[in-house]
């Protein structure tokens, strides 16, 4: 999501004649787009700011520092205190103002730090993204912002505000713009895309499945993905979309967080492990080649050994292709940070190690099992070696081939011949 926001920021600047600097020493403006999902990410910004301070002190011309994103939203007061040399602080729903603010800073040499942290999501998307500077084969497209779910560990509802779905015509226009610039694969983004409910072309409301059908009709689009799904909102319509839309990948990120009903309840996830299994089964029934990835949190307050064992059991049952896992990290103004029975760092580390061993093992097996199979690979860049090209298959696995006549953006049928440490190696089949 930050990657998409950064792209929008650079489009806004480029649209009014600014250019991307080759190095920080040539820059007049530096924008830090920040994350605050875990503490580490947001503390890192202060060390980055320390480095920028010394460049600013040495620079003779403009050196405007703007901090945007979730950490800016959450910790604007800390930034003002600890880094008063920052010129502007903008929350994630205020990035559309960045160009006007920077122009003002350059013209009027404003001394006080400018702070905009309004939560009006609609303003962010009121401006269409006409001047798209994207050149990648694969791009993100935000269809929904904010979140209403208030999982008890999560800071997002406080940083990005309430859920807001963009309307279908804006999304289609943006997708067409991207495709006209050479984009072949679009990943739709939202904190909870399965509850997408945007204004449809006929003035009604459109759900995620319908939106996918609309986008699949756009000429030139070769692949569609979406993330993140919330298990409580996955329904039959999305399973049907997976069965019927050829360009929709059979790979779904379906974060479960924990395999224990006790923990899920305390997390306020609003589904049980049994319901999660039903979801997985329904999707697999509609696409037998469906694979899954997930997020996990270990050491949530009150998580017992038995709760943790249930998570391991769930992992064994589902068999994931890929996963992201984290130690629970208390965040400001979240319910879980105030819960009793916080788990010690040692226990969290030990559980994370056990969980990651299992997940890594599943991922390696998933990769190993790919040998001998054929995939549609979308080529995204040249490799390090001569005539080597690297792409991604339907399951987002990196695949490299040696070939003579491949262009970036081509999709080709590739038979996997071996696995490398973080990728697959294959040969093009005609
Ligand atoms: N909206 C998405 C993901 C949001 S954040 C969803 O509901 O799945 C991405 C991931 O970060 C989460 O899935 C969760 O696993 C992790 N995460 C969020 N808050 C966290 C916290 N306080 N401590 C550790 N991990 C956290
Ligand atoms: Fe955070 Fe839960 Fe919303 Fe995801 S669904 S963004 S984890 S509150």
Short mmCIF file of C-alpha atoms and ligand atoms in Angstrom, two decimals:
data_model
loop_
_atom_site.label_atom_id
_atom_site.label_comp_id
_atom_site.label_asym_id
_atom_site.label_seq_id
_atom_site.Cartn_x
_atom_site.Cartn_y
_atom_site.Cartn_z
CA UNK A 1 0.00 0.00 0.00
CA UNK A 2 2.88 2.34 0.76
CA UNK A 3 4.47 1.38 -2.49
CA UNK A 4 1.28 2.46 -4.30
CA UNK A 5 1.13 5.72 -2.29
CA UNK A 6 4.79 6.44 -3.15
CA UNK A 7 3.96 5.91 -6.81
CA UNK A 8 1.07 8.42 -6.51
CA UNK A 9 3.39 10.92 -4.81
CA UNK A 10 5.97 10.64 -7.55
CA UNK A 11 3.21 10.95 -10.21
CA UNK A 12 1.99 14.15 -8.54
CA UNK A 13 5.48 15.66 -8.58
CA UNK A 14 6.34 14.51 -12.10
CA UNK A 15 2.99 15.84 -13.34
CA UNK A 16 4.08 19.35 -12.41
CA UNK A 17 7.55 19.17 -13.88
CA UNK A 18 9.64 17.84 -11.00
CA UNK A 19 12.10 15.03 -11.63
CA UNK A 20 13.41 12.09 -9.61
CA UNK A 21 16.89 12.98 -8.30
CA UNK A 22 19.71 10.56 -9.07
CA UNK A 23 21.03 10.73 -5.54
CA UNK A 24 20.05 12.27 -2.25
CA UNK A 25 22.78 14.92 -2.62
CA UNK A 26 21.09 16.26 -5.76
CA UNK A 27 17.62 16.34 -4.22
CA UNK A 28 15.73 19.51 -3.28
CA UNK A 29 12.99 17.50 -1.63
CA UNK A 30 13.13 14.22 0.27
CA UNK A 31 9.92 12.37 1.06
CA UNK A 32 9.93 9.57 3.63
CA UNK A 33 6.86 7.39 3.25
CA UNK A 34 6.52 5.59 6.56
CA UNK A 35 4.96 2.48 8.06
CA UNK A 36 3.93 1.95 11.65
CA UNK A 37 2.56 -1.58 11.66
CA UNK A 38 5.34 -2.60 14.06
CA UNK A 39 7.52 -0.44 16.30
CA UNK A 40 10.75 -1.22 14.48
CA UNK A 41 9.53 0.35 11.25
CA UNK A 42 8.56 3.56 12.92
CA UNK A 43 11.70 3.95 15.06
CA UNK A 44 13.81 3.46 11.93
CA UNK A 45 12.43 6.75 10.59
CA UNK A 46 14.07 8.70 13.40
CA UNK A 47 17.49 7.31 12.49
CA UNK A 48 16.84 8.15 8.81
CA UNK A 49 15.81 11.65 9.87
CA UNK A 50 19.06 12.04 11.85
CA UNK A 51 21.03 11.37 8.66
CA UNK A 52 18.88 13.79 6.64
CA UNK A 53 19.39 16.49 9.29
CA UNK A 54 23.14 16.54 8.69
CA UNK A 55 22.64 16.76 4.89
CA UNK A 56 20.16 19.60 5.41
CA UNK A 57 22.64 21.47 7.60
CA UNK A 58 25.35 21.16 4.96
CA UNK A 59 23.14 22.03 1.98
CA UNK A 60 23.25 25.56 0.58
CA UNK A 61 20.01 25.38 -1.48
CA UNK A 62 16.64 23.79 -0.83
CA UNK A 63 16.56 20.61 1.19
CA UNK A 64 12.94 20.08 2.12
CA UNK A 65 12.11 17.07 4.28
CA UNK A 66 8.56 15.71 4.19
CA UNK A 67 7.43 12.76 6.31
CA UNK A 68 4.24 11.07 5.09
CA UNK A 69 2.33 7.87 5.84
CA UNK A 70 1.09 5.96 8.86
CA UNK A 71 3.93 6.80 11.23
CA UNK A 72 3.53 10.49 10.33
CA UNK A 73 -0.17 10.19 11.16
CA UNK A 74 0.42 8.39 14.44
CA UNK A 75 3.47 10.26 15.72
CA UNK A 76 3.28 13.79 14.32
CA UNK A 77 3.83 15.26 17.81
CA UNK A 78 6.93 13.09 18.39
CA UNK A 79 8.33 14.14 15.01
CA UNK A 80 7.76 17.82 15.85
CA UNK A 81 9.61 17.31 19.13
CA UNK A 82 12.42 15.03 18.05
CA UNK A 83 12.96 16.34 14.51
CA UNK A 84 11.79 19.98 14.37
CA UNK A 85 13.79 20.46 11.15
CA UNK A 86 11.19 18.38 9.25
CA UNK A 87 9.32 20.76 6.92
CA UNK A 88 6.01 18.95 6.54
CA UNK A 89 4.17 15.99 8.07
CA UNK A 90 1.31 14.41 6.09
CA UNK A 91 -0.89 11.45 7.04
CA UNK A 92 -1.63 8.78 4.42
CA UNK A 93 -4.92 10.45 3.44
CA UNK A 94 -3.24 13.81 2.80
CA UNK A 95 -0.60 12.90 0.24
CA UNK A 96 -2.52 14.53 -2.62
CA UNK A 97 -1.56 17.91 -1.11
CA UNK A 98 2.16 17.26 -1.23
CA UNK A 99 2.91 19.11 -4.43
CA UNK A 100 1.15 22.33 -3.37
CA UNK A 101 2.81 22.19 0.05
CA UNK A 102 6.29 21.70 -1.37
CA UNK A 103 5.79 24.54 -3.90
CA UNK A 104 4.70 26.77 -1.05
CA UNK A 105 7.72 25.77 1.05
CA UNK A 106 10.06 26.56 -1.84
CA UNK A 107 8.46 29.92 -2.67
CA UNK A 108 7.70 31.24 0.79
CA UNK A 109 10.44 29.70 2.94
CA UNK A 110 7.93 28.68 5.64
CA UNK A 111 9.73 28.09 8.94
CA UNK A 112 7.17 26.20 11.03
CA UNK A 113 6.55 22.53 10.28
CA UNK A 114 3.33 22.10 8.29
CA UNK A 115 1.12 19.29 9.63
CA UNK A 116 -1.84 17.71 7.78
CA UNK A 117 -3.32 14.60 9.34
CA UNK A 118 -6.99 14.79 8.35
CA UNK A 119 -8.70 11.43 7.85
CA UNK A 120 -10.80 12.41 4.85
CA UNK A 121 -10.10 9.45 2.57
CA UNK A 122 -12.36 10.71 -0.23
CA UNK A 123 -10.09 13.73 -0.76
CA UNK A 124 -7.17 11.45 -1.51
CA UNK A 125 -8.90 9.89 -4.48
CA UNK A 126 -10.80 12.98 -5.63
CA UNK A 127 -7.87 13.78 -7.90
CA UNK A 128 -7.53 11.22 -10.64
CA UNK A 129 -4.14 9.73 -11.30
CA UNK A 130 -3.76 11.08 -14.82
CA UNK A 131 -0.02 11.59 -14.97
CA UNK A 132 1.06 8.06 -14.27
CA UNK A 133 4.81 7.65 -14.40
CA UNK A 134 4.76 3.88 -13.99
CA UNK A 135 6.86 1.79 -16.30
CA UNK A 136 6.76 -1.55 -14.52
CA UNK A 137 5.11 -4.62 -15.94
CA UNK A 138 3.37 -5.30 -12.66
CA UNK A 139 1.69 -2.54 -10.66
CA UNK A 140 -0.52 -2.03 -7.61
CA UNK A 141 -3.90 -0.32 -7.72
CA UNK A 142 -5.59 0.68 -4.46
CA UNK A 143 -9.33 0.01 -4.62
CA UNK A 144 -10.07 0.51 -0.96
CA UNK A 145 -8.53 2.47 1.91
CA UNK A 146 -8.77 2.27 5.66
CA UNK A 147 -10.29 -0.47 7.77
CA UNK A 148 -13.34 -0.97 10.02
CA UNK A 149 -12.24 -4.23 11.57
CA UNK A 150 -10.28 -3.10 14.60
CA UNK A 151 -8.32 -6.29 15.13
CA UNK A 152 -7.12 -5.69 18.68
CA UNK A 153 -3.38 -5.75 17.78
CA UNK A 154 -3.58 -3.47 14.75
CA UNK A 155 -2.80 0.20 14.35
CA UNK A 156 -4.18 0.57 10.80
CA UNK A 157 -7.72 1.78 11.66
CA UNK A 158 -6.02 4.59 13.65
CA UNK A 159 -3.62 5.55 10.87
CA UNK A 160 -5.64 5.10 7.68
CA UNK A 161 -9.11 5.72 9.07
CA UNK A 162 -12.40 4.06 8.20
CA UNK A 163 -12.98 1.84 5.20
CA UNK A 164 -13.62 3.62 1.91
CA UNK A 165 -14.13 1.95 -1.49
CA UNK A 166 -13.26 3.84 -4.67
CA UNK A 167 -15.85 3.78 -7.41
CA UNK A 168 -15.62 1.33 -10.29
CA UNK A 169 -15.24 3.90 -13.06
CA UNK A 170 -12.18 5.52 -11.36
CA UNK A 171 -10.60 2.10 -10.89
CA UNK A 172 -11.24 1.11 -14.51
CA UNK A 173 -9.81 4.43 -15.76
CA UNK A 174 -6.70 4.01 -13.66
CA UNK A 175 -6.29 0.40 -14.82
CA UNK A 176 -6.64 1.46 -18.47
CA UNK A 177 -4.05 4.19 -17.93
CA UNK A 178 -1.65 1.67 -16.42
CA UNK A 179 -2.20 -0.79 -19.27
CA UNK A 180 -1.61 1.92 -21.88
CA UNK A 181 1.83 2.43 -20.26
CA UNK A 182 2.74 -1.24 -20.66
CA UNK A 183 1.48 -2.70 -17.39
CA UNK A 184 0.40 -6.34 -17.82
CA UNK A 185 -0.36 -7.39 -14.27
CA UNK A 186 -2.42 -5.45 -11.72
CA UNK A 187 -2.70 -6.26 -8.03
CA UNK A 188 -5.77 -4.70 -6.43
CA UNK A 189 -5.04 -3.41 -2.95
CA UNK A 190 -7.01 -2.84 0.20
CA UNK A 191 -6.74 -3.78 3.86
CA UNK A 192 -9.77 -5.99 3.42
CA UNK A 193 -10.58 -6.21 -0.29
CA UNK A 194 -13.31 -8.80 0.19
CA UNK A 195 -15.51 -6.17 1.76
CA UNK A 196 -14.98 -3.87 -1.24
CA UNK A 197 -18.26 -2.11 -1.98
CA UNK A 198 -17.82 0.63 -4.54
CA UNK A 199 -20.23 2.55 -6.77
CA UNK A 200 -20.81 0.46 -9.89
CA UNK A 201 -21.03 1.77 -13.45
CA UNK A 202 -24.86 1.76 -13.31
CA UNK A 203 -24.95 3.64 -10.00
CA UNK A 204 -25.54 0.58 -7.77
CA UNK A 205 -22.92 -1.11 -5.63
CA UNK A 206 -20.27 -3.50 -6.83
CA UNK A 207 -18.50 -6.21 -4.83
CA UNK A 208 -14.96 -7.50 -5.34
CA UNK A 209 -16.01 -10.40 -7.60
CA UNK A 210 -17.92 -8.07 -9.94
CA UNK A 211 -15.03 -5.64 -10.01
CA UNK A 212 -12.70 -8.49 -11.01
CA UNK A 213 -15.06 -9.47 -13.84
CA UNK A 214 -15.15 -5.83 -15.05
CA UNK A 215 -11.36 -5.50 -15.00
CA UNK A 216 -10.82 -8.87 -16.67
CA UNK A 217 -12.60 -7.47 -19.74
CA UNK A 218 -10.00 -4.76 -20.30
CA UNK A 219 -8.01 -5.52 -23.40
CA UNK A 220 -4.27 -5.91 -22.76
CA UNK A 221 -4.47 -6.94 -19.11
CA UNK A 222 -2.77 -10.30 -18.76
CA UNK A 223 -2.96 -11.04 -15.06
CA UNK A 224 -5.02 -9.98 -12.03
CA UNK A 225 -4.33 -10.42 -8.33
CA UNK A 226 -5.83 -8.91 -5.19
CA UNK A 227 -4.76 -8.55 -1.57
CA UNK A 228 -5.52 -8.63 1.35
CA UNK A 229 -8.46 -10.93 1.93
CA UNK A 230 -10.12 -11.16 5.30
CA UNK A 231 -11.39 -14.72 5.92
CA UNK A 232 -14.66 -13.44 7.43
CA UNK A 233 -15.61 -11.80 4.12
CA UNK A 234 -14.61 -14.48 1.60
CA UNK A 235 -17.80 -15.70 -0.08
CA UNK A 236 -19.05 -17.87 -2.92
CA UNK A 237 -18.89 -14.99 -5.44
CA UNK A 238 -15.11 -14.76 -5.14
CA UNK A 239 -14.70 -18.53 -5.46
CA UNK A 240 -16.80 -18.35 -8.65
CA UNK A 241 -14.64 -15.50 -9.94
CA UNK A 242 -11.58 -17.71 -9.46
CA UNK A 243 -13.23 -20.47 -11.44
CA UNK A 244 -14.37 -18.26 -14.32
CA UNK A 245 -11.76 -15.54 -14.76
CA UNK A 246 -8.81 -16.94 -16.62
CA UNK A 247 -6.41 -14.09 -15.82
CA UNK A 248 -7.13 -14.21 -12.06
CA UNK A 249 -4.31 -16.12 -10.38
CA UNK A 250 -5.08 -19.27 -8.34
CA UNK A 251 -3.11 -17.86 -5.43
CA UNK A 252 -4.79 -16.13 -2.49
CA UNK A 253 -3.27 -14.34 0.48
CA UNK A 254 -5.61 -15.30 3.30
CA UNK A 255 -4.10 -14.23 6.63
CA UNK A 256 -5.25 -16.42 9.49
CA UNK A 257 -2.98 -14.89 12.21
CA UNK A 258 -3.61 -17.78 14.65
CA UNK A 259 -5.01 -21.31 14.61
CA UNK A 260 -6.57 -21.07 18.06
CA UNK A 261 -10.19 -19.99 18.50
CA UNK A 262 -9.33 -18.45 21.90
CA UNK A 263 -6.67 -16.25 20.36
CA UNK A 264 -8.75 -15.41 17.27
CA UNK A 265 -11.52 -14.22 19.58
CA UNK A 266 -9.15 -12.01 21.58
CA UNK A 267 -7.76 -10.67 18.31
CA UNK A 268 -11.33 -9.77 17.25
CA UNK A 269 -10.85 -11.57 13.94
CA UNK A 270 -14.53 -12.60 13.79
CA UNK A 271 -13.96 -16.12 12.39
CA UNK A 272 -13.10 -19.50 13.88
CA UNK A 273 -10.49 -21.97 12.67
CA UNK A 274 -13.37 -24.17 11.41
CA UNK A 275 -14.71 -21.27 9.32
CA UNK A 276 -11.23 -20.63 7.99
CA UNK A 277 -10.95 -24.27 6.86
CA UNK A 278 -14.34 -23.95 5.14
CA UNK A 279 -13.09 -20.92 3.26
CA UNK A 280 -9.97 -22.79 2.11
CA UNK A 281 -12.05 -25.80 1.05
CA UNK A 282 -14.53 -23.67 -0.91
CA UNK A 283 -11.74 -21.95 -2.84
CA UNK A 284 -9.97 -25.26 -3.51
CA UNK A 285 -13.22 -26.81 -4.73
CA UNK A 286 -13.55 -24.06 -7.33
CA UNK A 287 -9.89 -24.16 -8.37
CA UNK A 288 -8.10 -27.40 -7.64
CA UNK A 289 -4.76 -25.71 -8.33
CA UNK A 290 -5.38 -23.00 -5.70
CA UNK A 291 -2.47 -22.17 -3.35
CA UNK A 292 -2.46 -19.98 -0.25
CA UNK A 293 -0.23 -17.61 1.64
CA UNK A 294 -0.88 -16.19 5.08
CA UNK A 295 0.26 -13.89 7.89
CA UNK A 296 0.83 -15.20 11.41
CA UNK A 297 1.33 -13.48 14.74
CA UNK A 298 2.97 -15.46 17.55
CA UNK A 299 2.96 -14.50 21.23
CA UNK A 300 -0.33 -12.61 21.23
CA UNK A 301 -1.26 -11.75 24.87
CA UNK A 302 -2.45 -14.89 26.66
CA UNK A 303 -1.34 -17.29 23.88
CA UNK A 304 -0.71 -20.64 25.61
CA UNK A 305 1.45 -23.53 24.40
CA UNK A 306 -1.75 -25.29 23.44
CA UNK A 307 -2.94 -22.26 21.39
CA UNK A 308 0.41 -22.20 19.63
CA UNK A 309 0.21 -25.96 18.89
CA UNK A 310 -3.18 -25.35 17.27
CA UNK A 311 -1.57 -22.80 14.95
CA UNK A 312 1.07 -25.36 13.96
CA UNK A 313 -1.66 -27.93 13.33
CA UNK A 314 -3.60 -25.49 11.16
CA UNK A 315 -0.48 -24.80 9.11
CA UNK A 316 0.06 -28.53 8.55
CA UNK A 317 -3.54 -28.95 7.45
CA UNK A 318 -3.61 -26.01 5.01
CA UNK A 319 -0.08 -26.40 3.62
CA UNK A 320 0.96 -22.88 2.60
CA UNK A 321 2.96 -21.89 -0.46
CA UNK A 322 4.35 -18.80 1.25
CA UNK A 323 3.90 -16.93 4.54
CA UNK A 324 4.81 -13.91 6.62
CA UNK A 325 5.15 -14.28 10.36
CA UNK A 326 5.74 -11.85 13.18
CA UNK A 327 6.19 -11.66 16.92
CA UNK A 328 3.27 -9.79 18.48
CA UNK A 329 4.29 -6.18 18.96
CA UNK A 330 2.18 -3.91 21.23
CA UNK A 331 1.06 -0.79 19.33
CA UNK A 332 -0.19 2.54 20.68
CA UNK A 333 -3.95 2.92 21.23
CA UNK A 334 -4.75 -0.70 20.47
CA UNK A 335 -6.80 -2.94 22.78
CA UNK A 336 -4.28 -5.80 22.87
CA UNK A 337 -1.50 -3.54 24.17
CA UNK A 338 -3.52 -3.20 27.39
CA UNK A 339 -4.35 -6.91 27.79
CA UNK A 340 -3.02 -8.99 30.69
CA UNK A 341 -0.65 -11.91 30.14
CA UNK A 342 1.74 -10.27 27.69
CA UNK A 343 4.16 -12.96 26.48
CA UNK A 344 7.89 -12.68 27.13
CA UNK A 345 10.29 -11.93 24.27
CA UNK A 346 12.03 -15.28 24.80
CA UNK A 347 8.84 -17.27 24.36
CA UNK A 348 7.86 -15.18 21.32
CA UNK A 349 11.26 -15.76 19.71
CA UNK A 350 11.15 -19.49 20.35
CA UNK A 351 7.61 -19.81 18.94
CA UNK A 352 8.52 -17.72 15.90
CA UNK A 353 11.52 -19.97 15.21
CA UNK A 354 9.41 -23.15 15.38
CA UNK A 355 6.66 -21.62 13.23
CA UNK A 356 9.08 -20.30 10.62
CA UNK A 357 10.87 -23.66 10.37
CA UNK A 358 7.56 -25.29 9.51
CA UNK A 359 6.53 -22.53 7.07
CA UNK A 360 9.94 -22.50 5.36
CA UNK A 361 9.75 -26.25 4.99
CA UNK A 362 6.32 -25.98 3.35
CA UNK A 363 7.56 -23.24 1.03
CA UNK A 364 10.62 -25.31 -0.02
CA UNK A 365 8.39 -28.31 -0.70
CA UNK A 366 6.02 -26.12 -2.72
CA UNK A 367 9.01 -24.95 -4.78
CA UNK A 368 10.43 -28.48 -5.12
CA UNK A 369 7.05 -29.80 -6.27
CA UNK A 370 7.07 -27.24 -9.08
CA UNK A 371 9.87 -29.10 -10.86
CA UNK A 372 8.49 -30.80 -13.97
CA UNK A 373 5.36 -28.60 -13.99
CA UNK A 374 4.45 -25.93 -16.50
CA UNK A 375 3.54 -22.36 -15.56
CA UNK A 376 2.60 -19.14 -17.26
CA UNK A 377 5.50 -16.80 -16.52
CA UNK A 378 5.21 -13.04 -16.90
CA UNK A 379 8.69 -11.65 -17.56
CA UNK A 380 9.47 -8.56 -15.52
CA UNK A 381 13.20 -7.97 -15.96
CA UNK A 382 16.46 -9.17 -17.49
CA UNK A 383 18.64 -11.42 -15.35
CA UNK A 384 22.32 -10.95 -14.44
CA UNK A 385 23.52 -13.33 -17.14
CA UNK A 386 23.40 -12.96 -20.88
CA UNK A 387 20.02 -13.87 -22.40
CA UNK A 388 18.62 -14.51 -18.94
CA UNK A 389 15.12 -13.27 -18.11
CA UNK A 390 13.30 -13.29 -14.81
CA UNK A 391 9.57 -13.42 -14.33
CA UNK A 392 6.86 -14.51 -11.94
CA UNK A 393 4.44 -17.38 -12.34
CA UNK A 394 0.82 -17.56 -11.18
CA UNK A 395 2.01 -18.28 -7.63
CA UNK A 396 4.40 -15.30 -7.54
CA UNK A 397 7.40 -17.62 -7.61
CA UNK A 398 10.42 -16.06 -9.31
CA UNK A 399 11.30 -18.04 -12.45
CA UNK A 400 14.39 -17.49 -14.58
CA UNK A 401 14.99 -18.77 -18.11
CA UNK A 402 17.66 -18.43 -20.80
CA UNK A 403 16.05 -17.43 -24.09
CA UNK A 404 16.71 -15.47 -27.26
CA UNK A 405 13.53 -13.74 -28.08
CA UNK A 406 11.80 -12.70 -24.89
CA UNK A 407 10.64 -9.15 -24.23
CA UNK A 408 9.84 -7.75 -20.82
CA UNK A 409 6.07 -7.96 -20.47
CA UNK A 410 5.73 -11.23 -22.41
CA UNK A 411 3.94 -14.19 -20.90
CA UNK A 412 5.30 -17.59 -21.85
CA UNK A 413 4.70 -21.21 -20.99
CA UNK A 414 7.69 -22.41 -18.95
CA UNK A 415 8.56 -25.92 -17.78
CA UNK A 416 10.46 -25.89 -14.49
CA UNK A 417 13.66 -27.91 -14.60
CA UNK A 418 15.26 -27.19 -11.20
CA UNK A 419 15.06 -25.01 -8.10
CA UNK A 420 17.62 -22.44 -6.98
CA UNK A 421 17.77 -20.99 -3.45
CA UNK A 422 15.08 -18.32 -3.93
CA UNK A 423 13.78 -19.04 -7.39
CA UNK A 424 12.88 -21.63 -9.99
CA UNK A 425 14.76 -22.28 -13.19
CA UNK A 426 12.96 -23.35 -16.33
CA UNK A 427 12.84 -23.55 -20.08
CA UNK A 428 10.37 -21.93 -22.45
CA UNK A 429 8.00 -24.33 -24.17
CA UNK A 430 6.66 -23.33 -27.53
N1 LIG B 1 -5.28 -5.93 6.50
C1 LIG B 1 -4.46 -7.05 6.46
C2 LIG B 1 -3.04 -6.86 6.92
C3 LIG B 1 -2.62 -5.68 7.66
S1 LIG B 1 -1.09 -5.58 8.41
C4 LIG B 1 -5.11 -8.18 7.21
O1 LIG B 1 -6.08 -8.01 7.89
O2 LIG B 1 -4.61 -9.27 7.12
C5 LIG B 1 -0.10 -6.90 7.82
C6 LIG B 1 0.20 -7.92 8.87
O3 LIG B 1 1.01 -7.37 9.89
C7 LIG B 1 -1.00 -8.50 9.60
O4 LIG B 1 -1.65 -9.49 8.87
C8 LIG B 1 -0.38 -9.05 10.86
O5 LIG B 1 0.05 -10.38 10.70
C9 LIG B 1 0.84 -8.15 11.06
N2 LIG B 1 0.64 -7.25 12.21
C10 LIG B 1 -0.24 -6.24 12.31
N3 LIG B 1 -0.17 -5.66 13.54
C11 LIG B 1 0.79 -6.34 14.21
C12 LIG B 1 1.31 -6.24 15.54
N4 LIG B 1 0.87 -5.34 16.39
N5 LIG B 1 2.30 -7.11 15.90
C13 LIG B 1 2.76 -8.04 15.02
N6 LIG B 1 2.29 -8.18 13.77
C14 LIG B 1 1.31 -7.35 13.37
FE1 LIG B 2 -5.49 -4.34 10.75
FE2 LIG B 2 -7.37 -6.21 11.09
FE3 LIG B 2 -7.86 -4.09 9.54
FE4 LIG B 2 -6.12 -5.94 8.72
S1 LIG B 2 -8.32 -6.25 9.06
S2 LIG B 2 -5.85 -3.72 8.67
S3 LIG B 2 -5.17 -6.57 10.61
S4 LIG B 2 -7.53 -4.05 11.74
#
